[in-house]
Amino acid sequence: MSATHTEVSAQVNGPCGDDDCGIRDVLDRIGDKWTVLVIVELSKGVRRFRELHRAIPGISQRMLTLTTRRLWRDGLVERTAHPTIPPQVEYRLTPMGRSLAEAVERLADWSRAYKDTMAHAREQWDAEHAGDA
Amino acid sequence: MSATHTEVSAQVNGPCGDDDCGIRDVLDRIGDKWTVLVIVELSKGVRRFRELHRAIPGISQRMLTLTTRRLWRDGLVERTAHPTIPPQVEYRLTPMGRSLAEAVERLADWSRAYKDTMAHAREQWDAEHAGDA
DNA sequence: CAGGATCCTAAGGGATACTG
DNA sequence: CAGTATCCCTTAGGATCCTG
């Protein structure tokens, strides 16, 4: 798997030369507490504010508002406000949003694949370092 | 959660039934400020503490210590301490760590692919909502 | 060199009350 | 219903000094 390279082949498996690529950009966007959950929920279909709120346990209206607004602003979701009484606002992923949802799903795949391995690694580490502080 | 919902296509493109899958798990691990940067740097090869410190501009020793330790504990990186004076500690990704690095790269790919589109979307949004507060 | 121990602040985010 | 507006508090993380 890993070649016997030291750091000569920095550009082999690193997609960017020596910079941090765009990784921080994505994480600044989805690294918060709720964004991905909203994205995942919206990847299932169109949702209204209230539906999102109930589908994502624990989120406050405030954070849902902030999160949806950020996604909207970034062009990841489309917001449709029906001028009815009471108001109805629908959120749906844009093509770009769906593509992000795809990438996020891959990450979720990884998580499920290695969850047990990581848990076991932690247990073992904790056991081996039981005398430290 | 609510079972009486008439959600027909809930399991179509959603990889998990109605839960949040393991997405939060991953993000709790890589969603912080430095973890991915360390992972990316280590994906280029073995690195010593100092090398990591200099390769990742802005990180403090404290955060580098915490970050590497967490990765180590989770079995994502391997830590080799040479009992020399002065000490030498090498970090390298484990197979599981490399697999995570892969997934992270995919996310970075996405970022680079849509960076401009998002920036443009934001500009437009800001322009259209210049009169709000 | 590779950390540990402390101190301290910025900000993310929760709870609650109000509004169009 | 879909938000706003405030208050408040926890905590990630920076700065600094110390050690084996």
GROMACS .gro file of C-alpha atoms (C1' of nucleotides) in nm:
model
  306
    1MET     CA    1   0.000   0.000   0.000
    2SER     CA    2   0.234   0.272   0.118
    3ALA     CA    3   0.542   0.317  -0.090
    4THR     CA    4   0.882   0.350   0.069
    5HIS     CA    5   0.889   0.719   0.010
    6THR     CA    6   0.994   0.974   0.261
    7GLU     CA    7   0.887   1.315   0.149
    8VAL     CA    8   1.026   1.334  -0.198
    9SER     CA    9   0.695   1.239  -0.349
   10ALA     CA   10   0.493   1.499  -0.174
   11GLN     CA   11   0.261   1.540  -0.466
   12VAL     CA   12   0.190   1.172  -0.517
   13ASN     CA   13  -0.090   1.116  -0.273
   14GLY     CA   14  -0.125   1.475  -0.170
   15PRO     CA   15  -0.358   1.646  -0.415
   16CYS     CA   16  -0.212   1.985  -0.345
   17GLY     CA   17   0.151   2.075  -0.346
   18ASP     CA   18   0.243   2.195  -0.001
   19ASP     CA   19  -0.060   2.396   0.096
   20ASP     CA   20  -0.360   2.287   0.298
   21CYS     CA   21  -0.572   2.253  -0.016
   22GLY     CA   22  -0.935   2.332   0.031
   23ILE     CA   23  -0.985   2.106   0.324
   24ARG     CA   24  -1.022   2.382   0.575
   25ASP     CA   25  -1.273   2.548   0.346
   26VAL     CA   26  -1.506   2.251   0.355
   27LEU     CA   27  -1.466   2.197   0.723
   28ASP     CA   28  -1.532   2.558   0.800
   29ARG     CA   29  -1.859   2.497   0.625
   30ILE     CA   30  -1.964   2.153   0.742
   31GLY     CA   31  -1.750   2.117   1.051
   32ASP     CA   32  -2.002   2.275   1.280
   33LYS     CA   33  -2.256   2.093   1.487
   34TRP     CA   34  -2.560   2.091   1.261
   35THR     CA   35  -2.484   2.161   0.897
   36VAL     CA   36  -2.429   1.803   0.786
   37LEU     CA   37  -2.737   1.684   0.966
   38VAL     CA   38  -2.943   1.937   0.778
   39ILE     CA   39  -2.778   1.837   0.453
   40VAL     CA   40  -2.843   1.471   0.516
   41GLU     CA   41  -3.204   1.535   0.602
   42LEU     CA   42  -3.250   1.747   0.293
   43SER     CA   43  -3.087   1.477   0.083
   44LYS     CA   44  -3.401   1.276   0.153
   45GLY     CA   45  -3.620   1.535  -0.008
   46VAL     CA   46  -3.777   1.875   0.031
   47ARG     CA   47  -3.832   1.981   0.388
   48ARG     CA   48  -4.004   2.267   0.558
   49PHE     CA   49  -3.856   2.447   0.854
   50ARG     CA   50  -4.064   2.266   1.105
   51GLU     CA   51  -3.995   1.930   0.945
   52LEU     CA   52  -3.624   1.990   0.967
   53HIS     CA   53  -3.663   2.098   1.324
   54ARG     CA   54  -3.838   1.778   1.420
   55ALA     CA   55  -3.618   1.557   1.206
   56ILE     CA   56  -3.304   1.682   1.377
   57PRO     CA   57  -3.339   1.616   1.747
   58GLY     CA   58  -3.173   1.867   1.969
   59ILE     CA   59  -3.133   2.154   1.732
   60SER     CA   60  -3.272   2.489   1.839
   61GLN     CA   61  -3.472   2.716   1.611
   62ARG     CA   62  -3.190   2.960   1.631
   63MET     CA   63  -2.930   2.717   1.507
   64LEU     CA   64  -3.161   2.577   1.244
   65THR     CA   65  -3.220   2.926   1.116
   66LEU     CA   66  -2.852   3.009   1.111
   67THR     CA   67  -2.763   2.678   0.950
   68THR     CA   68  -3.023   2.689   0.677
   69ARG     CA   69  -2.941   3.049   0.605
   70ARG     CA   70  -2.574   2.974   0.565
   71LEU     CA   71  -2.650   2.684   0.334
   72TRP     CA   72  -2.886   2.902   0.141
   73ARG     CA   73  -2.636   3.181   0.113
   74ASP     CA   74  -2.367   2.943  -0.008
   75GLY     CA   75  -2.595   2.816  -0.279
   76LEU     CA   76  -2.614   2.470  -0.129
   77VAL     CA   77  -2.985   2.484  -0.062
   78GLU     CA   78  -3.271   2.659  -0.228
   79ARG     CA   79  -3.523   2.839  -0.017
   80THR     CA   80  -3.882   2.882  -0.129
   81ALA     CA   81  -4.105   3.097   0.084
   82HIS     CA   82  -4.476   3.071   0.014
   83PRO     CA   83  -4.645   3.395   0.115
   84THR     CA   84  -4.930   3.221   0.291
   85ILE     CA   85  -5.063   3.255   0.640
   86PRO     CA   86  -4.913   3.093   0.826
   87PRO     CA   87  -4.597   3.106   0.618
   88GLN     CA   88  -4.451   2.801   0.453
   89VAL     CA   89  -4.085   2.781   0.373
   90GLU     CA   90  -3.939   2.491   0.183
   91TYR     CA   91  -3.577   2.395   0.167
   92ARG     CA   92  -3.424   2.169  -0.091
   93LEU     CA   93  -3.070   2.088  -0.197
   94THR     CA   94  -2.933   2.247  -0.508
   95PRO     CA   95  -2.725   2.032  -0.746
   96MET     CA   96  -2.416   2.161  -0.570
   97GLY     CA   97  -2.574   2.073  -0.238
   98ARG     CA   98  -2.650   1.724  -0.355
   99SER     CA   99  -2.295   1.677  -0.465
  100LEU     CA  100  -2.181   1.783  -0.120
  101ALA     CA  101  -2.427   1.544   0.033
  102GLU     CA  102  -2.265   1.270  -0.173
  103ALA     CA  103  -1.923   1.353  -0.039
  104VAL     CA  104  -2.060   1.365   0.311
  105GLU     CA  105  -2.216   1.024   0.264
  106ARG     CA  106  -1.876   0.884   0.171
  107LEU     CA  107  -1.748   1.015   0.498
  108ALA     CA  108  -2.036   0.853   0.678
  109ASP     CA  109  -1.952   0.530   0.502
  110TRP     CA  110  -1.603   0.555   0.636
  111SER     CA  111  -1.735   0.617   0.984
  112ARG     CA  112  -1.955   0.312   0.986
  113ALA     CA  113  -1.678   0.100   0.838
  114TYR     CA  114  -1.423   0.189   1.102
  115LYS     CA  115  -1.635   0.272   1.400
  116ASP     CA  116  -1.569  -0.054   1.578
  117THR     CA  117  -1.201  -0.055   1.495
  118MET     CA  118  -1.162   0.290   1.639
  119ALA     CA  119  -1.356   0.207   1.951
  120HIS     CA  120  -1.136  -0.094   2.004
  121ALA     CA  121  -0.823   0.109   1.946
  122ARG     CA  122  -0.933   0.358   2.206
  123GLU     CA  123  -1.009   0.092   2.461
  124GLN     CA  124  -0.670  -0.060   2.410
  125TRP     CA  125  -0.496   0.276   2.428
  126ASP     CA  126  -0.677   0.364   2.746
  127ALA     CA  127  -0.583   0.031   2.895
  128GLU     CA  128  -0.217   0.068   2.803
  129HIS     CA  129  -0.205   0.422   2.937
  130ALA     CA  130  -0.399   0.365   3.252
  131GLY     CA  131  -0.114   0.491   3.467
  132ASP     CA  132  -0.066   0.825   3.297
  133ALA     CA  133  -0.219   1.159   3.363
  134MET     CA  134  -3.841   0.916   1.626
  135SER     CA  135  -4.179   0.985   1.467
  136ALA     CA  136  -4.297   0.674   1.290
  137THR     CA  137  -4.629   0.801   1.163
  138HIS     CA  138  -4.466   1.016   0.901
  139THR     CA  139  -4.567   0.946   0.547
  140GLU     CA  140  -4.213   0.945   0.428
  141VAL     CA  141  -4.208   0.706   0.139
  142SER     CA  142  -3.867   0.761  -0.007
  143ALA     CA  143  -3.680   0.795   0.317
  144GLN     CA  144  -3.440   0.513   0.245
  145VAL     CA  145  -3.385   0.582  -0.122
  146ASN     CA  146  -3.078   0.799  -0.122
  147GLY     CA  147  -3.025   0.807   0.249
  148PRO     CA  148  -2.777   0.538   0.350
  149CYS     CA  149  -2.922   0.506   0.694
  150GLY     CA  150  -3.282   0.460   0.780
  151ASP     CA  151  -3.396   0.757   0.982
  152ASP     CA  152  -3.102   0.816   1.210
  153ASP     CA  153  -2.812   1.050   1.166
  154CYS     CA  154  -2.583   0.763   1.063
  155GLY     CA  155  -2.224   0.800   1.167
  156ILE     CA  156  -2.178   1.144   1.029
  157ARG     CA  157  -2.159   1.314   1.361
  158ASP     CA  158  -1.905   1.057   1.471
  159VAL     CA  159  -1.664   1.149   1.196
  160LEU     CA  160  -1.716   1.518   1.238
  161ASP     CA  161  -1.662   1.500   1.609
  162ARG     CA  162  -1.325   1.359   1.516
  163ILE     CA  163  -1.216   1.564   1.217
  164GLY     CA  164  -1.444   1.863   1.255
  165ASP     CA  165  -1.206   2.052   1.476
  166LYS     CA  166  -0.956   2.307   1.362
  167TRP     CA  167  -0.643   2.098   1.314
  168THR     CA  168  -0.705   1.726   1.285
  169VAL     CA  169  -0.746   1.711   0.909
  170LEU     CA  170  -0.441   1.925   0.853
  171VAL     CA  171  -0.234   1.685   1.057
  172ILE     CA  172  -0.384   1.392   0.870
  173VAL     CA  173  -0.312   1.550   0.535
  174GLU     CA  174   0.044   1.629   0.632
  175LEU     CA  175   0.098   1.277   0.758
  176SER     CA  176  -0.049   1.140   0.437
  177LYS     CA  177   0.267   1.270   0.273
  178GLY     CA  178   0.487   1.055   0.491
  179VAL     CA  179   0.632   1.008   0.836
  180ARG     CA  180   0.668   1.327   1.034
  181ARG     CA  181   0.825   1.424   1.360
  182PHE     CA  182   0.658   1.656   1.606
  183ARG     CA  183   0.862   1.954   1.502
  184GLU     CA  184   0.811   1.883   1.137
  185LEU     CA  185   0.438   1.876   1.185
  186HIS     CA  186   0.457   2.194   1.382
  187ARG     CA  187   0.638   2.374   1.105
  188ALA     CA  188   0.434   2.219   0.829
  189ILE     CA  189   0.110   2.341   0.981
  190PRO     CA  190   0.128   2.717   1.014
  191GLY     CA  191  -0.053   2.861   1.309
  192ILE     CA  192  -0.092   2.554   1.522
  193SER     CA  193   0.031   2.574   1.878
  194GLN     CA  194   0.233   2.301   2.045
  195ARG     CA  195  -0.053   2.246   2.275
  196MET     CA  196  -0.302   2.183   1.998
  197LEU     CA  197  -0.055   1.974   1.803
  198THR     CA  198   0.000   1.761   2.110
  199LEU     CA  199  -0.370   1.723   2.173
  200THR     CA  200  -0.443   1.652   1.809
  201THR     CA  201  -0.172   1.393   1.758
  202ARG     CA  202  -0.263   1.227   2.084
  203ARG     CA  203  -0.624   1.197   1.987
  204LEU     CA  204  -0.531   1.053   1.650
  205TRP     CA  205  -0.293   0.815   1.820
  206ARG     CA  206  -0.552   0.709   2.073
  207ASP     CA  207  -0.806   0.646   1.801
  208GLY     CA  208  -0.565   0.424   1.617
  209LEU     CA  209  -0.542   0.660   1.323
  210VAL     CA  210  -0.175   0.733   1.367
  211GLU     CA  211   0.112   0.537   1.505
  212ARG     CA  212   0.352   0.703   1.745
  213THR     CA  213   0.713   0.595   1.770
  214ALA     CA  214   0.920   0.754   2.043
  215HIS     CA  215   1.294   0.704   2.014
  216PRO     CA  216   1.450   0.722   2.360
  217THR     CA  217   1.730   0.949   2.251
  218ILE     CA  218   1.847   1.282   2.382
  219PRO     CA  219   1.693   1.498   2.266
  220PRO     CA  220   1.388   1.285   2.211
  221GLN     CA  221   1.259   1.199   1.870
  222VAL     CA  222   0.898   1.114   1.812
  223GLU     CA  223   0.768   1.002   1.479
  224TYR     CA  224   0.410   0.998   1.365
  225ARG     CA  225   0.272   0.805   1.074
  226LEU     CA  226  -0.072   0.711   0.955
  227THR     CA  227  -0.202   0.363   1.022
  228PRO     CA  228  -0.391   0.184   0.746
  229MET     CA  229  -0.712   0.310   0.903
  230GLY     CA  230  -0.566   0.657   0.911
  231ARG     CA  231  -0.473   0.638   0.545
  232SER     CA  232  -0.824   0.531   0.460
  233LEU     CA  233  -0.955   0.834   0.646
  234ALA     CA  234  -0.706   1.052   0.463
  235GLU     CA  235  -0.852   0.918   0.140
  236ALA     CA  236  -1.202   1.016   0.242
  237VAL     CA  237  -1.081   1.355   0.348
  238GLU     CA  238  -0.914   1.404   0.012
  239ARG     CA  239  -1.243   1.338  -0.158
  240LEU     CA  240  -1.390   1.617   0.048
  241ALA     CA  241  -1.105   1.842  -0.052
  242ASP     CA  242  -1.173   1.752  -0.413
  243TRP     CA  243  -1.525   1.865  -0.368
  244SER     CA  244  -1.410   2.189  -0.213
  245ARG     CA  245  -1.180   2.277  -0.499
  246ALA     CA  246  -1.444   2.180  -0.750
  247TYR     CA  247  -1.712   2.406  -0.607
  248LYS     CA  248  -1.512   2.677  -0.440
  249ASP     CA  249  -1.576   2.933  -0.711
  250THR     CA  250  -1.940   2.842  -0.747
  251MET     CA  251  -1.996   2.891  -0.379
  252ALA     CA  252  -1.811   3.218  -0.371
  253HIS     CA  253  -2.022   3.342  -0.657
  254ALA     CA  254  -2.341   3.224  -0.487
  255ARG     CA  255  -2.249   3.413  -0.175
  256GLU     CA  256  -2.175   3.731  -0.362
  257GLN     CA  257  -2.506   3.711  -0.535
  258TRP     CA  258  -2.690   3.637  -0.214
  259ASP     CA  259  -2.526   3.925  -0.039
  260ALA     CA  260  -2.615   4.152  -0.325
  261GLU     CA  261  -2.976   4.044  -0.328
  262HIS     CA  262  -3.008   4.080   0.046
  263ALA     CA  263  -2.824   4.404   0.083
  264GLY     CA  264  -3.124   4.570   0.243
  265ASP     CA  265  -3.191   4.325   0.523
  266ALA     CA  266  -3.090   4.329   0.883
  267DC     C1'  267   1.302   1.815   2.112
  268DA     C1'  268   0.862   1.684   2.265
  269DG     C1'  269   0.570   1.774   2.546
  270DG     C1'  270   0.299   1.930   3.042
  271DA     C1'  271   0.058   2.271   3.328
  272DT     C1'  272  -0.196   2.714   3.361
  273DC     C1'  273  -0.433   3.100   3.246
  274DC     C1'  274  -0.752   3.331   2.965
  275DT     C1'  275  -1.042   3.492   2.573
  276DA     C1'  276  -1.341   3.448   2.171
  277DA     C1'  277  -1.715   3.225   1.990
  278DG     C1'  278  -2.033   2.849   1.914
  279DG     C1'  279  -2.438   2.734   2.058
  280DG     C1'  280  -2.850   2.653   2.424
  281DA     C1'  281  -3.281   2.862   2.644
  282DT     C1'  282  -3.629   3.167   2.637
  283DA     C1'  283  -3.941   3.534   2.496
  284DC     C1'  284  -4.130   3.802   2.120
  285DT     C1'  285  -4.321   3.899   1.617
  286DG     C1'  286  -4.522   3.925   1.127
  287DC     C1'  287  -4.519   2.874   1.102
  288DA     C1'  288  -4.088   3.064   1.051
  289DG     C1'  289  -3.826   3.318   1.211
  290DT     C1'  290  -3.567   3.754   1.560
  291DA     C1'  291  -3.362   3.924   1.955
  292DT     C1'  292  -3.121   3.858   2.409
  293DC     C1'  293  -2.898   3.655   2.760
  294DC     C1'  294  -2.588   3.325   2.919
  295DC     C1'  295  -2.258   2.963   2.955
  296DT     C1'  296  -1.958   2.607   2.809
  297DT     C1'  297  -1.538   2.506   2.575
  298DA     C1'  298  -1.210   2.495   2.187
  299DG     C1'  299  -0.808   2.678   2.141
  300DG     C1'  300  -0.419   3.062   2.188
  301DA     C1'  301  -0.019   3.236   2.480
  302DT     C1'  302   0.317   3.157   2.801
  303DC     C1'  303   0.622   2.924   3.108
  304DC     C1'  304   0.824   2.492   3.276
  305DT     C1'  305   1.054   1.998   3.239
  306DG     C1'  306   1.276   1.533   3.128
   0.00000   0.00000   0.00000
